[in-house]
Short mmCIF file of C-alpha atoms in Angstrom, two decimals:
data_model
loop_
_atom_site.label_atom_id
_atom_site.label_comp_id
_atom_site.label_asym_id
_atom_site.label_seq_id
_atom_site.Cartn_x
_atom_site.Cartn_y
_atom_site.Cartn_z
CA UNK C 5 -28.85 -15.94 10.30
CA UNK C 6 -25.97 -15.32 7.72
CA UNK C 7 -25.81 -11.69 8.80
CA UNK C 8 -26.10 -12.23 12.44
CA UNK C 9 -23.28 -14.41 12.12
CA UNK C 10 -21.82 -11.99 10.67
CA UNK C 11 -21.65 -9.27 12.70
CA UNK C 12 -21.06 -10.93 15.77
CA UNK C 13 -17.61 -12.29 14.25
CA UNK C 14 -15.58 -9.08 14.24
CA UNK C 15 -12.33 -11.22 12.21
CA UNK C 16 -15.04 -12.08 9.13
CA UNK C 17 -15.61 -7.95 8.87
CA UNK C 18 -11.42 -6.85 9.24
CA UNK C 19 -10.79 -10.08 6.84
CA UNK C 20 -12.47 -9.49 3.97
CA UNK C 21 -11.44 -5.94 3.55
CA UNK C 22 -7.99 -6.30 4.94
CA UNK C 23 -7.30 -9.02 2.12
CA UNK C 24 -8.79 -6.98 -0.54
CA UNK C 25 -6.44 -3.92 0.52
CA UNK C 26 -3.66 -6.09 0.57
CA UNK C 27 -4.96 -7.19 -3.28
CA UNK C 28 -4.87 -3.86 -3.94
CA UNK C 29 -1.79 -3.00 -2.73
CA UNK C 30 0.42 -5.41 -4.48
CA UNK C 31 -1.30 -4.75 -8.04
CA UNK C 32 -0.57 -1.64 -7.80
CA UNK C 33 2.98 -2.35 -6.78
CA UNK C 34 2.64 -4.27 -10.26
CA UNK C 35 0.94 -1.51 -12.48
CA UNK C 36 2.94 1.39 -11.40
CA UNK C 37 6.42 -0.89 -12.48
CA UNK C 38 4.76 -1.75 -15.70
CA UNK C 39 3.75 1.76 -16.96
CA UNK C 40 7.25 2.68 -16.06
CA UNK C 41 9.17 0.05 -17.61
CA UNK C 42 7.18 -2.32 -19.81
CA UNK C 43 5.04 0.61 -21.63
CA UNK C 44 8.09 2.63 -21.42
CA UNK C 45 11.72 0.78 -22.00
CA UNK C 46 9.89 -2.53 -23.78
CA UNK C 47 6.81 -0.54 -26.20
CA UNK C 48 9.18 2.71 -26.53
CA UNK C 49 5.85 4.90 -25.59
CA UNK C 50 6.68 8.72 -24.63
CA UNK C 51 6.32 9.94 -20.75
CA UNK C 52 2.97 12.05 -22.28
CA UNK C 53 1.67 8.86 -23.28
CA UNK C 54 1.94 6.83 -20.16
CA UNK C 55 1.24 9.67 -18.25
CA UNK C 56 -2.08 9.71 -20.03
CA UNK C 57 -2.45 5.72 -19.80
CA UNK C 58 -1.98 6.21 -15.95
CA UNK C 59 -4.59 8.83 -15.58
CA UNK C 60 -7.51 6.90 -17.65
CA UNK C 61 -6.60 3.80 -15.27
CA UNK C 62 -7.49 5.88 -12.29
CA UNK C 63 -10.23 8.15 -13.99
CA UNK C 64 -12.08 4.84 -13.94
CA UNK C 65 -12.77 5.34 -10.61
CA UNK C 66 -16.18 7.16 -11.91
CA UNK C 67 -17.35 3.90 -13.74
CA UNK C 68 -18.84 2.23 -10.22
CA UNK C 69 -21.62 4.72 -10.51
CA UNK C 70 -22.66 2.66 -13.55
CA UNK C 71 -22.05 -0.70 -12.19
CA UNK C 72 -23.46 0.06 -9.40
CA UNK C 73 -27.17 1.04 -10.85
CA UNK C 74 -26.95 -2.04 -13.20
CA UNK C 75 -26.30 -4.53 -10.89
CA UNK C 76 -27.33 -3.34 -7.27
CA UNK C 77 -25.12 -3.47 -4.31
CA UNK C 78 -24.65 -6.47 -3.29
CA UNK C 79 -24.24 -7.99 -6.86
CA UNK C 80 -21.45 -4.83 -7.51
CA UNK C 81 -20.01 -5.88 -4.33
CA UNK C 82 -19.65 -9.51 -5.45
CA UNK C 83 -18.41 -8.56 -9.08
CA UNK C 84 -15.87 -6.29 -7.50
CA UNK C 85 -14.26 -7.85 -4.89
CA UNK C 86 -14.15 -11.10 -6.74
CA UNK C 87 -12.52 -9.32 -10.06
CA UNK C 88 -10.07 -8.22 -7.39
CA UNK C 89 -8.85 -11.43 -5.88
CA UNK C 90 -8.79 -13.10 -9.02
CA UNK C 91 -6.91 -10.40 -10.88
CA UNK C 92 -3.94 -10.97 -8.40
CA UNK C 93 -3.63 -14.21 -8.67
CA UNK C 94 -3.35 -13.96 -12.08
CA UNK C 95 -0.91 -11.59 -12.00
CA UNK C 96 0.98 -13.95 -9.71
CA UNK C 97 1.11 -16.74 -11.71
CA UNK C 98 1.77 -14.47 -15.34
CA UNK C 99 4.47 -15.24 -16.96
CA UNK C 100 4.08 -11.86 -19.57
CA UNK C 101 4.53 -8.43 -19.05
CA UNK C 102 2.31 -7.75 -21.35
CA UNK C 103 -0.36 -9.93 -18.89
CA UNK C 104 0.80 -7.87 -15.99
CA UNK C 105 -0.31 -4.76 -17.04
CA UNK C 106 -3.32 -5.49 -19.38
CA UNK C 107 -4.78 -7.64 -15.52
CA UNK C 108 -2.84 -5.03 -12.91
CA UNK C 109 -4.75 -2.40 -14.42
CA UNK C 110 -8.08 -4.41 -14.47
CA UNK C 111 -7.24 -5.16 -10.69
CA UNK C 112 -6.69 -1.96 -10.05
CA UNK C 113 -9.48 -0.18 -11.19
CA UNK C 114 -11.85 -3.15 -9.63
CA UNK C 115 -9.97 -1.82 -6.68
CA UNK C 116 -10.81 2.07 -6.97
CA UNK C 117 -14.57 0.58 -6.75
CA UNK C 118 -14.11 -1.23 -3.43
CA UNK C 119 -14.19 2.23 -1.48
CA UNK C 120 -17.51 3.08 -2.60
CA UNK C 121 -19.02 -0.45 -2.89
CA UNK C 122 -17.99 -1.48 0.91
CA UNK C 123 -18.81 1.70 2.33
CA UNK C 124 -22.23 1.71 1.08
CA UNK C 125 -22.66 -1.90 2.52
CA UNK C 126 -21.28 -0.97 6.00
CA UNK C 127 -23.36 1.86 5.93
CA UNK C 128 -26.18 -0.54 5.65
CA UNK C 129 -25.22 -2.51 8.59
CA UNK C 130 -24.85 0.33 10.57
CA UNK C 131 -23.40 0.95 14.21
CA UNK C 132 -20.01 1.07 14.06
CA UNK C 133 -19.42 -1.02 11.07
CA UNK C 134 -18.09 2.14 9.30
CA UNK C 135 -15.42 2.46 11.49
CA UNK C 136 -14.61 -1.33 11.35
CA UNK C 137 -14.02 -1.11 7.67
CA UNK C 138 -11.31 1.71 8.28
CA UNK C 139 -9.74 -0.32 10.55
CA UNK C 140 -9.54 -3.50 8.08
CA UNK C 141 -8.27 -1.23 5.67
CA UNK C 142 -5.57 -0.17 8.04
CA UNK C 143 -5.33 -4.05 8.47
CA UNK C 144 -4.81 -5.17 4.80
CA UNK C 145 -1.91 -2.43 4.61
CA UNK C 146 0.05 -4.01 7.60
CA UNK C 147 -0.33 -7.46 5.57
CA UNK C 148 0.92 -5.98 2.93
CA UNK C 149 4.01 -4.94 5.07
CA UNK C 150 4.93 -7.72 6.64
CA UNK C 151 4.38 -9.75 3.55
CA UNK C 152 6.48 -7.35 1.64
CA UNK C 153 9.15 -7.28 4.42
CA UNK C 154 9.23 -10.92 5.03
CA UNK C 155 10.55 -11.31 1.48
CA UNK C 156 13.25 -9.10 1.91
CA UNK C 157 11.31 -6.39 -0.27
CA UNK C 158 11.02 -8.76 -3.11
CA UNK C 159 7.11 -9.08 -3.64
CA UNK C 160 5.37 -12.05 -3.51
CA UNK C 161 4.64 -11.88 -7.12
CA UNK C 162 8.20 -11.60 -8.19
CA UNK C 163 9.62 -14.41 -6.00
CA UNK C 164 9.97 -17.71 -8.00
CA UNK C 165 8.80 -21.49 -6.84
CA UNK C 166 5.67 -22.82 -6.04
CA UNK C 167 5.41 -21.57 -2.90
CA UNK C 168 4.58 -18.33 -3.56
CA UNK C 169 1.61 -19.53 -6.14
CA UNK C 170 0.63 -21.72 -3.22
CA UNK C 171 0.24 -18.72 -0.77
CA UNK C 172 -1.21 -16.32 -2.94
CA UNK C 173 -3.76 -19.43 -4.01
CA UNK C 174 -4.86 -19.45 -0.49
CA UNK C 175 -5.01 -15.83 0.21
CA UNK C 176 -7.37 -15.70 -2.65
CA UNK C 177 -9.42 -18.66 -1.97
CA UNK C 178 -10.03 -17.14 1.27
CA UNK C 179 -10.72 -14.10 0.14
CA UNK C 180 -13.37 -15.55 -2.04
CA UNK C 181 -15.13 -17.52 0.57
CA UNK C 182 -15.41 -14.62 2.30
CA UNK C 183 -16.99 -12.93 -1.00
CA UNK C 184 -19.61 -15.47 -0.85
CA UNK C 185 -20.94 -15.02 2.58
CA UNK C 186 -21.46 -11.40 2.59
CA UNK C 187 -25.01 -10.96 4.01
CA UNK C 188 -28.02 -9.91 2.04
CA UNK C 189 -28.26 -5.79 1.91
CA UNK C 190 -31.72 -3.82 1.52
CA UNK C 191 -32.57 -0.30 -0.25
CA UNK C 192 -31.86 1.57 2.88
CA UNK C 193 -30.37 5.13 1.87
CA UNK C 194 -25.98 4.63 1.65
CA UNK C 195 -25.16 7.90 0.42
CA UNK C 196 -23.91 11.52 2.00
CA UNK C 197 -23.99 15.06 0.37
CA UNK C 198 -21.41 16.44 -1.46
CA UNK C 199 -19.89 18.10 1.62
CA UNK C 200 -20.12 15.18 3.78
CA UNK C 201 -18.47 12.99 1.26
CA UNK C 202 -15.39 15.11 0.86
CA UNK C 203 -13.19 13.79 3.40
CA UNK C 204 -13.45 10.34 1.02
CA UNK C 205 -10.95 12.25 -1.18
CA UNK C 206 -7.88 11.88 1.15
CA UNK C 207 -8.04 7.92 0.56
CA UNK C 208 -6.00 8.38 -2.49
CA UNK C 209 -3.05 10.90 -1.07
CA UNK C 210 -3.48 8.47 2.07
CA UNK C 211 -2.35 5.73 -0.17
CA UNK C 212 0.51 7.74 -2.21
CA UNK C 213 2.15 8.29 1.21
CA UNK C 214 1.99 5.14 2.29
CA UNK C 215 3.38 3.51 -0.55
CA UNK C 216 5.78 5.58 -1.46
CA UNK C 217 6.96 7.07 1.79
CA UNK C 218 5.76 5.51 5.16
CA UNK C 219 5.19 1.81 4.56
CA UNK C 220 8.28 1.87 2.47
CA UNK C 221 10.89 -0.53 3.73
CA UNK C 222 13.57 -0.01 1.39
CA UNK C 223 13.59 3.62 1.95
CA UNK C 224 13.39 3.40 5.84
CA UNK C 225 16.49 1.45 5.73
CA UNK C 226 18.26 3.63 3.21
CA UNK C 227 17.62 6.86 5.67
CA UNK C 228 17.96 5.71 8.99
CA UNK C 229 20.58 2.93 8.07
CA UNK C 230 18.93 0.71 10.00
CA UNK C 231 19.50 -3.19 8.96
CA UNK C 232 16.12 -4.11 6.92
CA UNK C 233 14.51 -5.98 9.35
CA UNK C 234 15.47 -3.62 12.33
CA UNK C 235 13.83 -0.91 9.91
CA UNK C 236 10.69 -3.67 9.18
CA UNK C 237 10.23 -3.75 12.63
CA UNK C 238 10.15 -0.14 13.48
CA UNK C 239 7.50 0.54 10.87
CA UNK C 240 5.47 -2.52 12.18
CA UNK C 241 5.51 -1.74 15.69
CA UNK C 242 4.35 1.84 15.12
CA UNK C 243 1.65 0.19 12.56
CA UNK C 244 0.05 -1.64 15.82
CA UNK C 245 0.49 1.47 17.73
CA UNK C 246 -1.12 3.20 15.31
CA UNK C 247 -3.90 0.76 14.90
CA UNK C 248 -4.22 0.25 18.86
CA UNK C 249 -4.33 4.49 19.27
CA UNK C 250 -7.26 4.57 16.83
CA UNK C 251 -9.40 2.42 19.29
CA UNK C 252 -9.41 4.98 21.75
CA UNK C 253 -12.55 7.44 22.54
CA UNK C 254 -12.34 10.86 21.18
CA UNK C 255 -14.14 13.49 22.06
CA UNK C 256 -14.66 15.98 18.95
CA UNK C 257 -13.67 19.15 20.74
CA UNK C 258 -11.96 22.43 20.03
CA UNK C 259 -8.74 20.77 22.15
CA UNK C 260 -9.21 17.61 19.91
CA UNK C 261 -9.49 19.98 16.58
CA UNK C 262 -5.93 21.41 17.62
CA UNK C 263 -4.16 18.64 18.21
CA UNK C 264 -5.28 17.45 14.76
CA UNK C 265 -3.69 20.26 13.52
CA UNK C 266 -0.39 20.43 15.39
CA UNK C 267 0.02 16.60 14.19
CA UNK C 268 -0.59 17.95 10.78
CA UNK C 269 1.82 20.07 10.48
CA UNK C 270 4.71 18.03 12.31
CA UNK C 271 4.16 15.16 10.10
CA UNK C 272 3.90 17.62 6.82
CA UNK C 273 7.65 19.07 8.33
CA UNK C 274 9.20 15.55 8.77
CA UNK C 275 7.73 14.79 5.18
CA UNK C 276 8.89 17.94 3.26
CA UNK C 277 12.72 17.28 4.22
CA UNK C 278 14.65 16.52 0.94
CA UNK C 279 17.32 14.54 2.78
CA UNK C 280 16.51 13.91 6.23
CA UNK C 281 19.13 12.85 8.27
CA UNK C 282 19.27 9.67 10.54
CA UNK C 283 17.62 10.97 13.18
CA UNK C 284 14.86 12.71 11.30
CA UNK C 285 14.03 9.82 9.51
CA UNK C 286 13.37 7.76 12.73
CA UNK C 287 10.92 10.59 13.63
CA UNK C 288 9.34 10.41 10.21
CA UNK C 289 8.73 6.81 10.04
CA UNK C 290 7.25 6.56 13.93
CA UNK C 291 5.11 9.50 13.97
CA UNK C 292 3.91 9.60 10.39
CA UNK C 293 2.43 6.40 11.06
CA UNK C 294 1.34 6.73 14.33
CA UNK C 295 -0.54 9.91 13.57
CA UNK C 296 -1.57 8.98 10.30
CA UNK C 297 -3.36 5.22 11.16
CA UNK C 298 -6.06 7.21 13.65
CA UNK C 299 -6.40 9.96 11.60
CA UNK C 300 -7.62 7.62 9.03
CA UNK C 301 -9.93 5.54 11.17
CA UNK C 302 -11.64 8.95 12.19
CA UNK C 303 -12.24 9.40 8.57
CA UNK C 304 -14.05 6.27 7.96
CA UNK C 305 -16.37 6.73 11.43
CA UNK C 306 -17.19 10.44 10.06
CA UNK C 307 -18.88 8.15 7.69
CA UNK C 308 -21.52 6.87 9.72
CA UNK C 309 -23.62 9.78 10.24
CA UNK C 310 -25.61 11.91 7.96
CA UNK C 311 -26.58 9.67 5.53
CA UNK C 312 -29.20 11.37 3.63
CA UNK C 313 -29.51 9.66 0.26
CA UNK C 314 -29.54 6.52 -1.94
CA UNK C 315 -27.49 5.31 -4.16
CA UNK C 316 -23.38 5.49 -4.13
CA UNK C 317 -23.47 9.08 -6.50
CA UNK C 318 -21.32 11.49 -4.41
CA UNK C 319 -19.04 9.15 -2.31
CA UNK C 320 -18.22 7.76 -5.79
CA UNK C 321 -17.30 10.88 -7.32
CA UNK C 322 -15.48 11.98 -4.20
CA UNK C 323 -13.39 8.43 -4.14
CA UNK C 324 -12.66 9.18 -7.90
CA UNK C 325 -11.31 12.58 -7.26
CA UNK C 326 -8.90 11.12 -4.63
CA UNK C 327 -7.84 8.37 -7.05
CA UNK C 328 -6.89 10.80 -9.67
CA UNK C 329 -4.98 12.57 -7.14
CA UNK C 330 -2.97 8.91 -5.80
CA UNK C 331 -2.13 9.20 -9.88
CA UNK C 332 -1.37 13.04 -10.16
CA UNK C 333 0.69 12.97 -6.84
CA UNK C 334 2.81 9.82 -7.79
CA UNK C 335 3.49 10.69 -11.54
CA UNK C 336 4.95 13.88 -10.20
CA UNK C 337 6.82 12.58 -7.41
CA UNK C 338 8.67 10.91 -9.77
CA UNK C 339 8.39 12.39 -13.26
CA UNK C 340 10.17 15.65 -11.50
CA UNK C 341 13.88 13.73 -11.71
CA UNK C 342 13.48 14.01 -15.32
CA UNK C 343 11.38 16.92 -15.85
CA UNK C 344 11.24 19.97 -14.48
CA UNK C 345 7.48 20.20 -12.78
CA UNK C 346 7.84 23.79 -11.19
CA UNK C 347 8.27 22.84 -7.76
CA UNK C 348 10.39 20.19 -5.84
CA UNK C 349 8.59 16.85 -5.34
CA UNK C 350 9.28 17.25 -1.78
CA UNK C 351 6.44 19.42 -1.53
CA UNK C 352 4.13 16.74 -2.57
CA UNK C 353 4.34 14.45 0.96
CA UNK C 354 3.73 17.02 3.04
CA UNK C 355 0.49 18.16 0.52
CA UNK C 356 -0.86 14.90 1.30
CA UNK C 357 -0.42 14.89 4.53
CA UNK C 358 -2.18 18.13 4.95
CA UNK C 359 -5.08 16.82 2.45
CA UNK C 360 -6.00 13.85 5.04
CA UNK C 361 -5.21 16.31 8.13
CA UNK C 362 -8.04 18.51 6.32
CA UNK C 363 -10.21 15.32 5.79
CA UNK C 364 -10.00 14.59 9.63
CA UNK C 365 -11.51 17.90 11.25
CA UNK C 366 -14.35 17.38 7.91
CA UNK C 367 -15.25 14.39 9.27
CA UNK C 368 -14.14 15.31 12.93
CA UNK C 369 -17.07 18.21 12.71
CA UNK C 370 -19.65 15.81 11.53
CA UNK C 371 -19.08 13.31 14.42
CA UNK C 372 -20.65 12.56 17.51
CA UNK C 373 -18.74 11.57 20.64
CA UNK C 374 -16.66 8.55 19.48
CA UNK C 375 -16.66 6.09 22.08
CA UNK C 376 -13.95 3.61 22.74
CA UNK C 377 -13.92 0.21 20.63
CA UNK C 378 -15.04 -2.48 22.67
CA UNK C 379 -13.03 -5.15 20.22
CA UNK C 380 -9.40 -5.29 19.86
CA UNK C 381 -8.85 -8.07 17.11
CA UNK C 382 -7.23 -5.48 14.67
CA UNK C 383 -4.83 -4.28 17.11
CA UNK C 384 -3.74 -7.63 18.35
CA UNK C 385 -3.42 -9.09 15.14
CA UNK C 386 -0.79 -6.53 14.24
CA UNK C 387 0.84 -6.82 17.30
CA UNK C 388 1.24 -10.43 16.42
CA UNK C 389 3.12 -9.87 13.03
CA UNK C 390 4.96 -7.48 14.69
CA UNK C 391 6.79 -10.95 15.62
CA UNK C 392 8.25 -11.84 11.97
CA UNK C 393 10.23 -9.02 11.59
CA UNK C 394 11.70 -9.65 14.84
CA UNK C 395 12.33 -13.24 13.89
CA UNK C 396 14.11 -11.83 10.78
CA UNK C 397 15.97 -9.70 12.88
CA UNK C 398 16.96 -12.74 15.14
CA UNK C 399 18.71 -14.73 11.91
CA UNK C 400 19.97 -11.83 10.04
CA UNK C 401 23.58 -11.63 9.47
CA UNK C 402 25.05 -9.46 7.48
CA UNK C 403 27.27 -10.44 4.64
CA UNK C 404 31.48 -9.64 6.25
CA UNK C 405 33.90 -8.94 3.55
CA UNK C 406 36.75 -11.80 2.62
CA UNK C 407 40.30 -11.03 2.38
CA UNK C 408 41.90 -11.52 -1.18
CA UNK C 409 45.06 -13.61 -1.83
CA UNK C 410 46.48 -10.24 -3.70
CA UNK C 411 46.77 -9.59 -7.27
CA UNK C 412 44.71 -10.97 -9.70
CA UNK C 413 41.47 -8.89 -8.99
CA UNK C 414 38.23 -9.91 -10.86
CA UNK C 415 36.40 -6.77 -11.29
CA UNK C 416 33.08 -6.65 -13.30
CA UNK C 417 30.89 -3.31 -14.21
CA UNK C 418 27.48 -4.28 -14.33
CA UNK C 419 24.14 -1.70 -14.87
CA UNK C 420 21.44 -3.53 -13.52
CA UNK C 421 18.32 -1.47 -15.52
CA UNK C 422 16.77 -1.15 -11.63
CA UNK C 423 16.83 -5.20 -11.23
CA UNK C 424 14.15 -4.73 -14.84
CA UNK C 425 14.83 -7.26 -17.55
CA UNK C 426 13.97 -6.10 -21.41
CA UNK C 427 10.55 -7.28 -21.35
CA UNK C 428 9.98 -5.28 -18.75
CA UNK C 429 9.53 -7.12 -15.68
CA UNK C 430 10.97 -6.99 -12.26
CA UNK C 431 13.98 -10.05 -12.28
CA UNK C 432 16.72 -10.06 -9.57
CA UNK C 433 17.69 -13.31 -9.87
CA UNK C 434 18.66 -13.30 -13.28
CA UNK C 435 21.00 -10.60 -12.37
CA UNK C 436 22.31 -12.91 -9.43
CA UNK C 437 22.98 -15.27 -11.68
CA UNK C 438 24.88 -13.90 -14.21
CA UNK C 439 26.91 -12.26 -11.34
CA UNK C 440 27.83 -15.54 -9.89
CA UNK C 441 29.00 -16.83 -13.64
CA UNK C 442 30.98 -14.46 -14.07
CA UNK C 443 33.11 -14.93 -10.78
CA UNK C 444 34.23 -11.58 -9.56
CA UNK C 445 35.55 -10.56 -6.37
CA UNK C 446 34.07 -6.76 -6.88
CA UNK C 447 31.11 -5.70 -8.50
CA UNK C 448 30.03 -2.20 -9.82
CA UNK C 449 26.05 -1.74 -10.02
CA UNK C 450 24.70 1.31 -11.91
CA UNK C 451 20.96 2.27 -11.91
CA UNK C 452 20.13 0.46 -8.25
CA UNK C 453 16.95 1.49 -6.56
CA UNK C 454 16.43 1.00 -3.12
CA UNK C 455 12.79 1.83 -2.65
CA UNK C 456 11.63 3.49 -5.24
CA UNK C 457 7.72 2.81 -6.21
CA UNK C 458 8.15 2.75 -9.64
CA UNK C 459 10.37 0.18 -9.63
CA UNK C 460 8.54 -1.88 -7.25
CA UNK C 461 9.53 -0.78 -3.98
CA UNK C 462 12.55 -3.07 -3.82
CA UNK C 463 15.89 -2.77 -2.10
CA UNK C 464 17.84 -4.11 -4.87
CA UNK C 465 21.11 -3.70 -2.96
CA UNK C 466 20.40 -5.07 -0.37
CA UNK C 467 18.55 -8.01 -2.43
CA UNK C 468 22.01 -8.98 -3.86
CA UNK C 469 23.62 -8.41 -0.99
CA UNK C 470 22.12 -11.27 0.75
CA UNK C 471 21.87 -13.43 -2.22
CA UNK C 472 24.97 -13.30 -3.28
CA UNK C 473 26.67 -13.14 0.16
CA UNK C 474 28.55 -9.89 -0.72
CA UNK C 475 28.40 -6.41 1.41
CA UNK C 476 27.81 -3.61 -0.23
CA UNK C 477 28.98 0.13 0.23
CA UNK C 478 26.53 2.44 -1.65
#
């Protein structure tokens, strides 16, 4: 009855792993931050040493295989997606750094199992329930969006009050329920050959792109110079768009196997532009997401077929190989402004872009004649928070500059560590704060980030800006 139920609600399927994603999503928003600063500026450790710490996070990616044959599927399932709902809202209500990490990385490795886990067990439903769990994926990243956007790039778990506990609370408790009610599962075979399990690889570059590059809001404003929510917007528009073109039937022909290429390489091109200019960033924002939501979708549905063996052995391997690269790509992305890597960390975008382009014609040549989806739930429900950014947009007003009375002028010099305290956690308001005490009519910031993933993805200009009612010129 349970599992009926089940599949004939299409929101209980996106739901459970859309809310997981967006779990996932914001711990490692936490984690990356932490390794950066609290391992690094609070416990002194060397770049080698973190670098390693980061690696081992991801490398246990491979451990499912274990969990997995100790406790079943179901029971994994259960164990995992649990650990990962609980794990952020601890994190949201820690009030240590040292709690952050120690539970972000917990959450995060939990969430490096999910992949595996919830493919085997839509693999078991069959149908189209494959596909369904690529599009709740796609679903839990535009939460994580417009929840990210709708605090003005300040995450939920950084922003202070009750409120936020409140929210998170029942994002979690929902989460949970949903945890509970997963349907029984049997010892049908869940598993693909080597080959057919490659394409599972791209998750992890999939992720690094759209964390640090397409799903960034901070960095769309920066480079189109868009206001924030005008920028928000843009990205969540093309997110439904996205989500609404990866309905559609596809026919895996020769004709579709080219355009999958030519996409490819224009979205590898917009990526691998050091500074794009205005214009070019629009084009990277719209299409990269555009392109890259159905490419993913056909990823997951190349997953239904050709299931030839038990067990979760090479789809878990495969998903741990594409973790490891999420780490790889990110720590060099970023480890190349202080150390000379070889090659510019532009390159690295448009390498993951290629590495899901190459995923889609694996799973493209593995797949029957995809029909079009007969349910529309995750397409409307991003059209529908498509509305808060353009209810931002409606209230926002910019902060004007004020005319002085002449001389004196209260300047203050101020570096702002990337809005990081010296414990090592993410603090913008303190900053605020000791801004306003001290009165002046300009401010110099050093070390501001506007979108950088390491630092938590925040537009700490613009942050201020707004809080303190004071424009900026950067």
């Amino acid at each position: 009855m349970l599992s009926k139920l089940w599949n004939r609600i299409t929101f209980l399927e996106l739901a459970l792993p859309a809310l997981t994603t967006l779990f996932g999503m914001q711990l490692l928003r936490v984690l990356i931050p932490s390794l950066v600063w609290y391992l690094g500026d609070t416990l002194g450790l060397g770049s080698i040493a973190r670098g390693a710490i980061a690696l081992a996070i991801f490398a246990v990616a491979f451990l499912v295989i274990p969990l997995y044959r100790a406790l079943g599927l179901r029971q994994a399932l259960i164990v995992t997606l649990g650990g990962i709902g609980i794990a952020a809202f601890i994190v949201q209500v820690s009030p240590s750094p040292a709690l952050d990490f120690g539970v972000s990385a917990i959450g995060v490795g939990l969430f490096t199992f999910f992949f595996p886990l919830y493919l085997a067990f839509t693999r078991e439903q069959g149908g189209t329930a494959a596909r369904k769990f690529g599009r709740g994926f796609l679903l839990g990243i535009v939460f994580d969006t417009t929840l990210h956007g709708s605090f003005h790039t300040l995450d939920l778990k950084w922003q202070p009050g009750v409120y936020a506990m409140l929210l998170m609370a029942l994002c979690v408790i929902v989460q949970l329920w949903l945890v509970w009610r997963l349907p029984a599962v049997t010892d049908a075979p869940t598993d693909m050959s080597f080959a057919g399990s490659l394409p599972f690889a791209a998750i992890g570059p999939f992720v690094f792109l759209m964390q640090v590059v397409l799903q960034n809001i901070a960095r769309a404003t920066t480079l189109t110079g868009f206001p924030m929510p005008l920028a928000f917007g843009f990205i969540s528009l093309v997110n439904a768009i996205g989500i609404a073109a990866a309905l559609l039937e596809i026919t895996p022909d020769g004709s579709t196997m080219f355009a999958v290429v030519v996409a490819t390489g224009f979205v590898a091109f917009l990526t691998s532009r050091p500074d794009p200019a205005p214009g070019t960033s629009d084009l990277l924002f719209a299409f990269g997401n555009l392109i890259m939501f159905p490419f993913v979708t056909l990823i997951f549905t190349g997953f239904s077929s050709r299931i030839q063996h038990k067990g979760i052995l090479r789809a878990a391997i495969v998903n741990g190989i594409g973790w490891l690269l999420f780490a790889v790509f990110t720590l060099l992305f970023y480890v190349s402004y202080d150390i000379n890597i070889g090659f510019p960390n532009t390159w690295l975008p448009p390498l993951a872009v290629v590495l899901v382009g190459v995923a889609v014609l694996a799973a493209l040549r593995a797949m029957p004649q995809l029909s079009a989806a007969t349910n529309w739930t995750a397409a409307t429900l991003a059209f529908v928070l498509f509305l808060v950014p353009l209810i931002i947009l409606a209230n926002w007003h910019e902060p004007k500059p004020v005319s002085g009375n002449g001389f004196p002028v209260r300047v203050m010099n101020y570096n702002v560590h990337s809005g990081f305290n010296t414990a090592g956690r993410l603090d913008p308001e303190a900053i605020a704060q000791t801004i306003e005490q001290a009165k002046p009519d300009i401010v110099g910031l050093e070390e501001v980030e506007r979108g950088w993933y390491i630092d938590g993805s925040l537009d700490l200009a613009m942050w201020l800006s707004r809080r303190l009612h004071m424009p900026f010129v950067y």
